[in-house]
Coordinates of C-alpha atoms in Angstrom, one line a residue:
Chain C
M1 CA 29.0 -1.0 16.7
S2 CA 25.3 -0.6 17.5
M3 CA 23.2 -3.6 18.7
L4 CA 21.5 -3.6 15.4
E5 CA 24.7 -4.1 13.5
A6 CA 25.8 -6.6 16.1
A7 CA 22.6 -8.6 15.6
H8 CA 23.0 -8.6 11.9
E9 CA 26.6 -9.9 12.2
N10 CA 25.4 -12.8 14.5
V11 CA 22.6 -13.7 12.1
I12 CA 20.1 -12.7 14.7
E13 CA 16.7 -11.4 13.1
L14 CA 16.4 -7.8 14.2
E15 CA 14.7 -5.7 11.6
G16 CA 16.3 -2.5 10.7
A17 CA 14.1 -1.1 7.9
C18 CA 15.7 2.4 8.0
E19 CA 19.3 1.0 8.4
G20 CA 19.9 2.8 11.7
S21 CA 19.0 6.4 10.7
L22 CA 16.3 7.0 13.4
A23 CA 13.4 6.8 10.6
C24 CA 11.7 3.8 12.0
S25 CA 11.0 1.8 15.1
T26 CA 11.6 -1.8 13.7
C27 CA 14.8 -2.4 15.7
H28 CA 13.1 -1.9 19.0
V29 CA 14.6 -3.9 22.0
R30 CA 13.7 -4.1 25.5
V31 CA 16.6 -3.8 28.1
M32 CA 15.7 -6.6 30.5
D33 CA 17.7 -5.2 33.5
M34 CA 16.9 -1.7 34.9
E35 CA 20.5 -1.5 36.1
Y36 CA 21.7 -1.9 32.4
Y37 CA 19.1 0.5 31.1
N38 CA 20.3 3.1 33.4
K39 CA 23.8 2.8 32.1
L40 CA 22.6 4.0 28.6
E41 CA 22.8 7.6 27.6
D42 CA 19.2 9.1 27.6
P43 CA 17.4 8.8 24.2
V44 CA 17.5 12.1 22.2
D45 CA 14.2 13.5 20.9
E46 CA 14.5 11.8 17.6
E47 CA 14.7 8.4 19.3
N48 CA 11.9 9.1 21.6
D49 CA 9.8 10.1 18.5
M50 CA 10.5 6.7 16.9
L51 CA 9.8 4.8 20.2
D52 CA 6.4 6.4 20.2
L53 CA 5.6 4.2 17.4
A54 CA 7.2 0.9 18.6
F55 CA 4.9 -2.1 19.2
G56 CA 4.9 -3.3 22.8
L57 CA 6.7 -0.1 24.3
T58 CA 7.9 -0.5 27.7
E59 CA 9.8 1.6 30.3
T60 CA 13.1 0.1 29.4
S61 CA 12.5 0.0 25.5
R62 CA 15.3 1.6 23.3
L63 CA 16.1 1.3 19.6
G64 CA 18.7 -1.4 18.9
C65 CA 20.5 1.0 16.5
Q66 CA 21.1 3.5 19.3
I67 CA 22.7 1.3 21.8
V68 CA 26.4 1.2 21.1
A69 CA 28.4 -1.7 22.3
S70 CA 30.8 -0.8 25.2
P71 CA 32.8 -2.8 27.9
E72 CA 30.4 -1.6 30.5
L73 CA 27.4 -3.2 28.8
D74 CA 29.0 -6.7 29.2
G75 CA 26.2 -9.0 30.2
I76 CA 23.4 -6.8 29.0
C77 CA 20.3 -8.9 28.1
L78 CA 18.0 -7.4 25.2
A79 CA 14.6 -8.9 24.5
I80 CA 13.8 -8.8 20.8
P81 CA 10.2 -8.9 19.8
A82 CA 9.3 -11.9 17.8
A83 CA 6.1 -11.1 16.1
S84 CA 3.6 -13.4 17.4
R85 CA 0.3 -14.9 16.1
N86 CA -1.5 -13.0 18.9
F87 CA -1.2 -10.0 16.8
S88 CA -4.4 -8.1 17.1
V89 CA -5.2 -5.5 14.4
D90 CA -7.2 -3.6 16.9
G91 CA -4.2 -2.5 18.9
P92 CA -4.4 -3.3 22.6
G93 CA -4.5 -7.1 22.0
Y94 CA -1.0 -7.3 20.8
S95 CA 1.1 -9.7 22.9
P96 CA 4.6 -9.9 21.5
S97 CA 6.7 -12.8 22.6
F98 CA 10.3 -12.0 23.2
Q99 CA 13.6 -13.6 22.6
C100 CA 16.4 -12.9 25.0
L101 CA 19.9 -12.2 23.9
F102 CA 22.9 -12.1 26.2
L103 CA 26.0 -10.2 25.2
S104 CA 28.9 -12.1 26.4
E105 CA 32.4 -10.9 27.5
T106 CA 33.5 -8.1 25.1
A107 CA 30.4 -7.1 23.2
P108 CA 29.1 -7.6 20.4
A109 CA 29.4 -11.4 20.4
I110 CA 25.8 -12.6 21.1
A111 CA 25.5 -15.8 23.0
D112 CA 22.3 -18.0 23.0
G113 CA 19.5 -16.8 25.1
T114 CA 16.3 -18.0 26.7
M115 CA 13.0 -17.8 25.0
K116 CA 10.3 -16.2 27.3
E117 CA 6.8 -15.2 26.8
F118 CA 5.9 -11.7 27.9
G119 CA 2.4 -10.5 28.1
G120 CA 1.1 -7.5 26.3
Chain I
M1 CA 10.0 -21.9 29.7
A2 CA 12.0 -23.3 26.9
I3 CA 15.7 -22.7 25.7
F4 CA 16.2 -22.0 22.2
R5 CA 19.0 -21.0 20.1
A6 CA 19.1 -17.5 19.0
R7 CA 18.6 -18.5 15.5
R8 CA 15.5 -19.2 13.3
V9 CA 13.6 -22.3 13.4
L10 CA 12.6 -23.0 9.8
W11 CA 9.3 -24.5 9.0
R12 CA 10.1 -27.2 6.4
S13 CA 7.2 -29.6 6.6
F14 CA 5.0 -28.3 4.1
S15 CA 7.0 -25.9 2.0
T16 CA 7.3 -28.5 -0.8
I17 CA 3.8 -29.9 -1.3
S18 CA 4.2 -33.6 -2.7
S19 CA 7.1 -32.9 -5.2
H20 CA 6.1 -29.5 -6.6
P21 CA 6.9 -26.1 -5.2
L22 CA 4.4 -23.9 -3.6
R23 CA 3.7 -21.0 -6.1
V24 CA 2.6 -17.7 -4.8
C25 CA 1.4 -14.6 -6.3
I26 CA 1.5 -11.4 -4.5
V27 CA -0.4 -8.4 -6.0
G28 CA 1.2 -5.2 -5.1
S29 CA 4.9 -4.4 -4.4
G30 CA 4.7 -1.9 -1.5
P31 CA 5.8 -2.7 2.0
A32 CA 2.8 -5.1 2.6
G33 CA 3.8 -7.1 -0.6
F34 CA 7.5 -7.2 0.1
Y35 CA 7.3 -8.1 3.8
T36 CA 4.8 -10.9 2.9
A37 CA 7.2 -12.1 0.1
E38 CA 10.2 -12.1 2.4
K39 CA 8.2 -13.9 5.2
I40 CA 6.9 -16.7 2.7
L41 CA 10.4 -17.2 1.3
K42 CA 11.8 -17.7 4.6
T43 CA 9.1 -19.9 6.1
H44 CA 8.5 -22.0 2.9
Q45 CA 11.9 -23.0 1.6
G46 CA 10.7 -24.6 -1.7
S47 CA 8.3 -21.6 -2.5
Q48 CA 8.4 -19.5 -5.5
V49 CA 6.9 -16.0 -5.1
D50 CA 6.0 -13.7 -8.0
I51 CA 5.0 -10.0 -7.1
I52 CA 3.1 -8.1 -9.6
D53 CA 2.5 -4.3 -9.7
R54 CA 0.4 -2.1 -12.1
L55 CA 3.3 0.4 -12.1
P56 CA 6.6 -0.2 -14.0
T57 CA 8.2 0.5 -10.8
P58 CA 8.2 -1.3 -7.5
Y59 CA 7.9 -0.3 -3.8
G60 CA 4.4 1.3 -3.7
L61 CA 4.2 4.2 -1.2
V62 CA 7.8 4.0 -0.3
R63 CA 8.6 5.5 -3.6
S64 CA 5.3 7.4 -4.3
G65 CA 4.1 8.4 -0.7
V66 CA 7.1 8.9 1.5
A67 CA 8.0 12.7 1.1
P68 CA 11.1 13.7 -0.8
D69 CA 12.7 15.3 2.0
H70 CA 12.5 12.0 4.0
P71 CA 15.1 9.9 2.3
E72 CA 16.0 7.9 5.3
T73 CA 12.6 6.4 5.6
K74 CA 13.3 4.9 2.0
N75 CA 16.2 3.0 3.1
V76 CA 13.8 -0.1 3.4
I77 CA 14.1 -0.3 -0.3
N78 CA 17.5 -1.9 0.0
Q79 CA 15.9 -4.7 2.0
F80 CA 13.1 -5.1 -0.4
S81 CA 15.6 -5.2 -3.3
R82 CA 17.3 -8.0 -1.8
V83 CA 14.0 -10.0 -1.5
A84 CA 13.4 -9.3 -5.3
Q85 CA 16.8 -10.5 -6.1
N86 CA 16.2 -13.8 -4.2
G87 CA 16.3 -16.6 -6.9
R88 CA 12.8 -17.8 -5.8
C89 CA 11.3 -14.4 -6.1
S90 CA 10.4 -12.4 -9.3
F91 CA 9.0 -8.9 -9.7
F92 CA 6.9 -8.2 -12.7
G93 CA 5.9 -4.5 -13.1
N94 CA 3.4 -3.0 -15.5
V95 CA 1.0 -6.0 -14.8
A96 CA -2.4 -4.7 -13.6
L97 CA -4.8 -6.9 -11.8
G98 CA -8.0 -6.7 -13.7
S99 CA -6.8 -5.3 -17.1
S100 CA -3.6 -7.5 -17.6
I101 CA -4.8 -10.6 -15.8
S102 CA -7.8 -11.3 -13.9
L103 CA -8.1 -12.6 -10.2
V104 CA -9.6 -15.8 -11.3
E105 CA -6.7 -16.5 -13.7
L106 CA -4.2 -15.8 -11.0
Q107 CA -6.0 -18.3 -8.8
E108 CA -5.7 -20.8 -11.5
L109 CA -2.0 -20.1 -12.1
Y110 CA -1.0 -20.1 -8.3
H111 CA -1.7 -22.1 -5.2
V112 CA -2.0 -19.0 -3.2
V113 CA -2.7 -15.4 -4.1
V114 CA -2.0 -12.6 -1.6
L115 CA -3.6 -9.3 -2.5
A116 CA -1.5 -6.3 -1.1
Y117 CA -2.4 -3.5 -3.4
G118 CA -3.2 -0.9 -0.8
A119 CA -5.6 2.0 -1.2
E120 CA -5.6 4.1 -4.4
S121 CA -8.6 6.3 -3.9
D122 CA -9.9 8.8 -1.3
R123 CA -12.4 9.1 1.5
L124 CA -14.8 11.9 0.4
V125 CA -15.9 14.6 2.8
G126 CA -19.1 14.2 1.2
I127 CA -20.2 18.0 1.2
P128 CA -21.3 20.4 -1.3
G129 CA -18.5 22.0 -3.6
E130 CA -16.3 19.0 -3.6
D131 CA -16.1 19.1 -7.2
L132 CA -15.0 22.7 -7.4
K133 CA -11.7 23.3 -9.3
G134 CA -8.9 23.7 -6.7
V135 CA -10.2 21.0 -4.3
H136 CA -7.8 18.2 -4.5
S137 CA -7.1 15.1 -2.5
A138 CA -3.8 15.1 -0.6
R139 CA -3.1 11.7 -2.2
E140 CA -3.1 13.1 -5.7
F141 CA -1.0 16.1 -4.5
V142 CA 1.5 13.6 -3.1
W143 CA 1.6 11.5 -6.2
W144 CA 2.1 14.7 -8.2
Y145 CA 5.3 15.9 -6.3
N146 CA 6.5 12.4 -5.9
G147 CA 6.4 11.8 -9.7
H148 CA 3.7 9.1 -9.8
P149 CA 2.8 8.5 -13.4
D150 CA -0.9 9.0 -12.6
G151 CA -0.4 12.3 -10.8
R152 CA 1.8 14.2 -13.3
N153 CA -1.2 15.7 -14.8
L154 CA -2.6 17.3 -11.7
D155 CA -1.4 20.6 -12.4
P156 CA -2.5 22.3 -9.1
D157 CA -2.7 26.1 -9.3
L158 CA -0.3 27.5 -6.8
K159 CA -0.2 30.9 -8.3
N160 CA -3.7 32.2 -8.0
T161 CA -3.7 32.4 -4.2
D162 CA -1.5 33.0 -1.2
T163 CA -3.6 30.6 1.0
A164 CA -4.0 26.9 1.2
V165 CA -6.2 24.9 3.4
I166 CA -5.5 21.4 4.3
L167 CA -8.3 19.4 5.8
G168 CA -6.8 16.8 8.3
Q169 CA -4.0 17.0 10.6
G170 CA -2.2 13.5 10.2
N171 CA 1.3 12.9 8.8
V172 CA 0.2 13.2 5.1
A173 CA -1.4 16.5 6.0
L174 CA 1.8 17.7 7.5
D175 CA 3.8 16.4 4.7
V176 CA 1.7 18.5 2.3
A177 CA 2.0 21.6 4.5
R178 CA 5.8 21.1 4.7
I179 CA 6.3 20.8 1.0
L180 CA 4.2 23.9 0.4
L181 CA 6.1 25.9 3.0
R182 CA 9.8 24.7 2.8
P183 CA 12.3 26.9 1.1
T184 CA 12.5 25.4 -2.4
S185 CA 16.2 25.6 -2.3
E186 CA 15.9 22.7 0.2
L187 CA 13.7 20.8 -1.9
A188 CA 15.7 21.2 -5.0
I189 CA 18.3 18.6 -3.7
T190 CA 15.7 16.0 -3.0
D191 CA 14.1 13.4 -5.5
I192 CA 11.0 15.6 -5.7
A193 CA 9.6 15.5 -9.3
S194 CA 10.9 18.4 -11.3
H195 CA 7.5 19.7 -12.6
A196 CA 6.5 20.0 -8.9
L197 CA 9.7 21.8 -7.9
T198 CA 9.0 24.2 -10.8
A199 CA 5.5 24.8 -9.7
L200 CA 6.7 25.4 -6.0
E201 CA 9.4 27.7 -7.1
Q202 CA 6.6 29.9 -8.8
S203 CA 4.1 29.3 -6.0
S204 CA 2.6 32.3 -4.4
I205 CA 1.2 30.3 -1.3
R206 CA 2.4 32.0 1.9
K207 CA -0.2 30.9 4.3
V208 CA -1.2 27.2 5.0
Y209 CA -4.1 26.3 7.5
L210 CA -4.2 22.7 8.9
V211 CA -7.8 22.1 9.8
G212 CA -8.8 19.4 12.3
R213 CA -12.3 18.6 13.5
R214 CA -11.1 17.7 17.0
G215 CA -8.5 19.3 19.4
P216 CA -4.9 19.1 19.8
V217 CA -5.0 16.0 22.0
Q218 CA -6.8 14.1 19.1
A219 CA -4.4 15.3 16.3
A220 CA -3.4 12.3 14.2
C221 CA 0.1 13.2 13.4
T222 CA 3.2 11.8 15.1
A223 CA 6.0 13.6 16.9
K224 CA 8.7 13.4 14.3
E225 CA 6.6 15.0 11.6
L226 CA 5.2 17.7 13.9
R227 CA 8.7 18.7 15.3
E228 CA 9.9 18.9 11.6
V229 CA 7.1 21.2 10.5
L230 CA 7.4 23.4 13.5
G231 CA 11.1 23.7 12.9
I232 CA 10.9 25.0 9.3
K233 CA 13.2 28.0 9.0
D234 CA 11.6 31.4 9.3
L235 CA 8.0 30.2 9.6
Y236 CA 5.4 31.9 11.8
I237 CA 3.5 29.3 13.6
H238 CA 0.0 30.0 15.0
I239 CA -1.9 28.0 17.5
K240 CA -4.7 29.5 19.4
E241 CA -4.1 29.2 23.2
T242 CA -7.8 28.7 23.9
D243 CA -7.7 25.6 21.9
L244 CA -5.2 24.0 24.2
K245 CA -7.4 23.8 27.2
I246 CA -7.8 20.2 28.1
T247 CA -10.8 18.5 29.7
P248 CA -10.8 15.5 32.0
A249 CA -11.5 13.3 29.1
D250 CA -8.6 14.8 27.3
E251 CA -6.4 14.1 30.2
E252 CA -7.5 10.4 30.2
E253 CA -6.7 10.0 26.5
M254 CA -3.3 11.4 27.1
K255 CA -2.6 9.1 30.1
N256 CA -3.2 6.1 27.9
S257 CA -1.2 7.4 24.9
R258 CA 2.4 8.4 25.0
I259 CA 2.0 9.6 21.4
H260 CA -0.7 12.0 22.0
R261 CA 0.9 13.2 25.2
R262 CA 4.0 14.2 23.4
I263 CA 2.1 15.7 20.6
Y264 CA 0.1 17.9 23.0
E265 CA 3.3 19.0 24.5
L266 CA 5.0 20.0 21.3
L267 CA 1.7 22.0 20.2
S268 CA 1.6 23.6 23.6
K269 CA 5.2 24.8 23.4
A270 CA 4.8 26.0 19.9
A271 CA 1.8 28.1 20.7
T272 CA 3.8 30.2 23.1
A273 CA 7.3 29.9 21.7
G274 CA 7.4 32.5 18.7
P275 CA 6.2 36.1 18.2
S276 CA 2.5 36.8 18.3
Q277 CA 2.5 38.4 14.9
P278 CA 4.1 37.2 11.6
S279 CA 6.9 39.5 10.3
S280 CA 6.3 41.1 7.0
G281 CA 6.7 38.6 4.1
Q282 CA 6.9 35.7 6.4
R283 CA 5.4 32.4 5.6
E284 CA 2.7 31.2 8.0
L285 CA 1.4 28.0 9.4
H286 CA -1.8 27.9 11.3
F287 CA -3.2 25.0 13.2
V288 CA -7.0 25.3 13.4
F289 CA -8.8 23.0 15.8
F290 CA -12.5 22.2 16.5
R291 CA -13.6 23.1 13.1
Q292 CA -15.3 20.7 10.6
P293 CA -15.9 21.6 6.9
D294 CA -19.6 22.2 6.1
R295 CA -19.3 23.2 2.4
F296 CA -16.6 24.4 -0.2
L297 CA -17.5 28.1 -1.1
E298 CA -17.4 29.0 -5.1
S299 CA -15.7 32.1 -6.2
Y300 CA -17.9 34.9 -7.6
D301 CA -15.3 36.0 -10.1
K302 CA -14.2 32.6 -11.2
K303 CA -17.1 30.3 -11.6
G304 CA -16.5 26.7 -10.8
Y305 CA -13.3 27.4 -8.6
V306 CA -13.1 27.3 -4.9
S307 CA -12.7 30.3 -2.9
G308 CA -12.8 29.1 0.7
V309 CA -14.4 26.6 3.2
H310 CA -17.4 27.2 5.2
L311 CA -16.5 25.6 8.6
E312 CA -18.6 24.6 11.5
K313 CA -17.3 25.0 15.2
T314 CA -17.4 21.7 17.0
G315 CA -17.3 20.3 20.5
L316 CA -16.2 17.0 21.8
K317 CA -18.3 14.4 22.9
G318 CA -17.4 10.9 24.5
I319 CA -18.6 7.8 23.1
G320 CA -17.2 5.4 25.6
S321 CA -13.9 3.5 25.7
G322 CA -12.0 6.8 26.0
K323 CA -12.8 8.0 22.6
Q324 CA -14.3 11.5 21.8
I325 CA -15.8 12.6 18.6
A326 CA -16.5 15.9 17.0
I327 CA -20.1 17.3 17.2
G328 CA -21.3 20.4 15.3
T329 CA -22.2 23.5 17.5
G330 CA -24.3 25.4 14.7
Q331 CA -21.8 28.2 14.7
F332 CA -20.2 28.9 11.4
E333 CA -17.2 31.0 10.0
N334 CA -15.5 31.1 6.6
L335 CA -11.8 30.5 5.8
S336 CA -10.8 32.0 2.3
C337 CA -8.3 30.1 0.2
G338 CA -7.5 29.2 -3.4
I339 CA -6.7 25.7 -3.0
V340 CA -8.0 23.0 -0.7
L341 CA -6.1 19.8 0.1
K342 CA -8.3 17.0 1.6
S343 CA -6.2 14.7 3.8
I344 CA -8.8 12.7 5.6
G345 CA -7.8 9.3 4.5
Y346 CA -7.2 6.8 1.7
K347 CA -9.6 4.2 0.4
S348 CA -9.0 0.9 -1.3
V349 CA -10.6 0.1 -4.7
P350 CA -12.6 -3.2 -5.2
V351 CA -11.8 -5.4 -8.2
D352 CA -14.1 -8.0 -10.1
D353 CA -14.7 -11.3 -8.4
L354 CA -13.5 -10.0 -5.1
P355 CA -15.8 -9.5 -1.9
F356 CA -15.3 -6.0 -0.7
D357 CA -16.7 -4.0 2.4
N358 CA -17.6 -0.7 0.9
Q359 CA -18.2 0.8 4.4
K360 CA -14.8 0.1 5.8
G361 CA -13.2 0.2 2.5
V362 CA -11.3 -3.1 2.9
V363 CA -11.6 -6.9 1.8
P364 CA -13.5 -8.7 4.5
N365 CA -11.0 -11.1 6.1
V366 CA -10.1 -12.6 9.3
K367 CA -6.4 -12.5 10.1
G368 CA -5.7 -12.1 6.4
R369 CA -7.9 -15.0 5.1
V370 CA -10.4 -13.4 2.7
L371 CA -14.0 -14.1 3.5
S372 CA -16.2 -15.3 0.8
D373 CA -18.7 -12.4 1.4
N374 CA -19.7 -9.6 3.6
S375 CA -22.1 -11.5 5.4
G376 CA -19.9 -11.7 8.4
D377 CA -20.0 -15.6 8.4
P378 CA -16.6 -16.3 9.6
T379 CA -16.3 -19.9 8.4
S380 CA -16.8 -19.3 4.7
F381 CA -13.3 -18.4 3.3
E382 CA -12.1 -17.8 -0.3
N383 CA -9.8 -20.9 -0.7
G384 CA -6.2 -19.8 -1.3
L385 CA -6.8 -16.1 -1.2
Y386 CA -5.2 -13.9 1.4
V387 CA -4.9 -10.1 1.9
C388 CA -2.2 -8.0 3.6
G389 CA -1.7 -4.3 4.3
W390 CA -3.9 -1.4 3.9
L391 CA -6.4 -3.6 1.8
K392 CA -6.7 -5.9 5.0
R393 CA -6.5 -3.4 7.8
G394 CA -7.7 0.0 6.3
P395 CA -5.3 2.9 5.4
T396 CA -3.6 3.4 8.8
G397 CA -0.1 2.8 10.2
I398 CA 3.5 3.0 9.1
I399 CA 5.8 1.1 7.0
A400 CA 6.6 -1.2 10.0
T401 CA 3.0 -1.8 10.6
N402 CA 3.0 -4.1 7.5
L403 CA 5.8 -6.2 9.0
Y404 CA 3.5 -7.4 11.7
C405 CA 0.6 -7.5 9.2
A406 CA 2.6 -9.8 7.0
E407 CA 3.6 -12.0 10.0
E408 CA -0.1 -12.6 10.7
T409 CA -1.3 -13.2 7.0
V410 CA 1.6 -15.7 6.5
A411 CA 1.0 -17.4 9.8
S412 CA -2.7 -17.8 8.6
L413 CA -1.4 -19.3 5.3
S414 CA 1.2 -21.5 6.9
E415 CA -1.5 -22.8 9.3
D416 CA -3.8 -23.6 6.4
L417 CA -1.3 -25.5 4.5
E418 CA -0.5 -27.5 7.7
L419 CA -3.9 -28.3 8.4
G420 CA -4.5 -29.4 4.8
V421 CA -7.1 -26.6 4.1
L422 CA -5.5 -25.9 0.8
A423 CA -4.9 -29.6 0.0
S424 CA -7.4 -29.4 -3.0
T425 CA -5.1 -26.9 -4.7
T426 CA -1.8 -27.8 -3.5
R427 CA -1.8 -31.5 -4.4
L428 CA -1.7 -30.3 -8.0
P429 CA 1.2 -28.5 -9.6
K430 CA 0.5 -25.0 -10.9
L431 CA 2.0 -23.1 -13.8
G432 CA 2.9 -20.0 -11.8
R433 CA 5.5 -17.9 -13.2
D434 CA 5.8 -19.5 -16.5
G435 CA 1.9 -19.7 -17.1
L436 CA 1.6 -15.9 -16.1
L437 CA 4.3 -14.8 -18.6
Q438 CA 2.7 -16.8 -21.4
I439 CA -0.7 -15.2 -20.9
L440 CA 0.9 -11.6 -20.6
D441 CA 2.9 -12.3 -23.8
N442 CA -0.2 -13.4 -25.6
R443 CA -1.9 -10.1 -24.6
N444 CA 1.1 -8.0 -25.5
V445 CA 1.6 -6.7 -21.9
R446 CA 5.0 -5.2 -21.7
V447 CA 6.2 -6.8 -18.5
V448 CA 8.9 -5.0 -16.5
P449 CA 11.0 -7.6 -14.4
F450 CA 13.4 -6.7 -11.7
S451 CA 16.4 -6.3 -14.0
A452 CA 14.5 -3.7 -16.1
W453 CA 13.5 -1.7 -13.0
E454 CA 17.3 -1.8 -12.2
R455 CA 17.9 0.0 -15.6
I456 CA 15.3 2.6 -14.7
D457 CA 16.7 3.0 -11.2
K458 CA 20.2 3.6 -12.7
E459 CA 19.0 5.9 -15.3
E460 CA 17.0 8.1 -12.6
K461 CA 20.2 8.2 -10.4
R462 CA 22.3 9.3 -13.4
L463 CA 19.8 12.0 -14.3
G464 CA 19.7 13.0 -10.7
S465 CA 23.4 13.4 -10.4
L466 CA 23.4 16.1 -13.1
R467 CA 21.3 18.2 -10.8
N468 CA 22.6 17.5 -7.4
K469 CA 19.5 15.2 -6.6
P470 CA 19.7 11.6 -5.4
R471 CA 17.5 10.8 -8.5
E472 CA 15.5 12.5 -11.2
K473 CA 12.2 10.4 -11.3
L474 CA 10.9 9.5 -14.7
T475 CA 7.2 10.3 -14.4
S476 CA 5.5 9.1 -17.5
R477 CA 4.8 5.4 -18.3
E478 CA 6.2 6.0 -21.7
E479 CA 9.6 7.1 -20.6
L480 CA 9.7 4.3 -17.8
L481 CA 8.9 1.6 -20.4
K482 CA 11.3 3.0 -22.9
V483 CA 14.2 3.0 -20.3
A484 CA 13.0 -0.4 -19.0
G485 CA 13.2 -1.9 -22.4
S486 CA 16.5 -0.5 -23.5
E487 CA 19.6 -2.7 -23.2

């Protein structure tokens, strides 16, 4: 099960316009811990192409539909962009605020997380 | 730092104003319209949202813009479908702002009107010969192969020439190039309009030129589309190696943009990857950089028809903040062709009683709140009138861009409701849906509700299954209304 599917099963609002077919970037998530980011398999070209278009891209950004739950990802924290009112149509002003999800025990059960503000 | 449950907090305080529901009309059923509807329905629990569209079919450019060989990009239709099926939402097709119902009438029927009708016209190049036969806008060409009712009579001549010139190097330009160059056997199993498939099967076009004013670092396309066009089977790709030389200014641009860096890398690789000459009979795709069109050339033999483009070589000039523009150098050359597709940008169309910025081609607004006029006075807003999507931002971005655009517009709307800015309208009940349908009925407008679209959808899929296509689009209004109306 991918993180996108897990989010939907747990009524977490993570957009998935193309339904996991690598044709959009709406399920963009940030892996909060570099250690966990490194556990993931490198993104293929097609995922990188979509990440090019993601808002608020970071060094540890991935598409939620491409992260597959596994025991070794237990405890991974993913930040989901909650579109904020600071959205600037001119681009560089966009400051997404993020909601953090923690995966508990055997993923993909998602526990409550901490709301943090991340600068753009 | 606050702790929140990982669930939505719903804004309930002003979704039911007094005792009557908030009635919203959204004009346009593309991504901007549907993301706006979805957001309003979620944020304002008592609201009733009606979406109107001038076409009998919903979904805007998802149906008529996304290329036929990009079916996954259209998956978002499933999400929009669920929005339309929400009990508090109604879709009404074949209802045109202006001719079926006026903006003023909508403002009388609804507390809030959101305009999301996009950009259905074109930026003009503005050079001599633009009216010659064989010069088309990419928008019309895309409508044509996607079966848009207003595009079916385009009848582009693909048989008089072996060369097509496309002005522009954005994703629409690449889509057009790909549709012209892909083996038609691959297109035959997509939802491409049949009249276009037939024309492409008979097409004599073997060479396509993608012409950009600036260099490979400034190309407006994105990686997925570029990768795809470079990967077309048995296609000779030509990129001049001298065009790939980069300046410090180019390096700076690439440093700040991952997209441009990756595009440049893809183009560099493609320039040296293949053979230096096409093999006999092989189709060709040429990337032409640093050329801007000066005028379209008229054929000697066929008066009134285009026979080529007179191009001026350009250089780049920095204009501050890392941006570089193209400047003519006074050196010219000709590029012969029998068809030109202009892919330099869409443009919105103004309607009566609506302030419009002709220069930018958008409705003047601040975060989606429509301004009363173009004066730039930021305090004078049109009460209860909002805008979203290309009509608000200009014709740029992807489907997902509208997600954030809708967030912003609905946030403005919600703020206005909370602060009582709309109190003069919201304290009164509005007729909304019932009022709209009554007026349309009096005018004999054949409204196509969502259930009728579902009939069209079912029929298109059925017809498609007979030809190994996901659907066979009905491309005339008459056919669409007939199927919509049948039980």
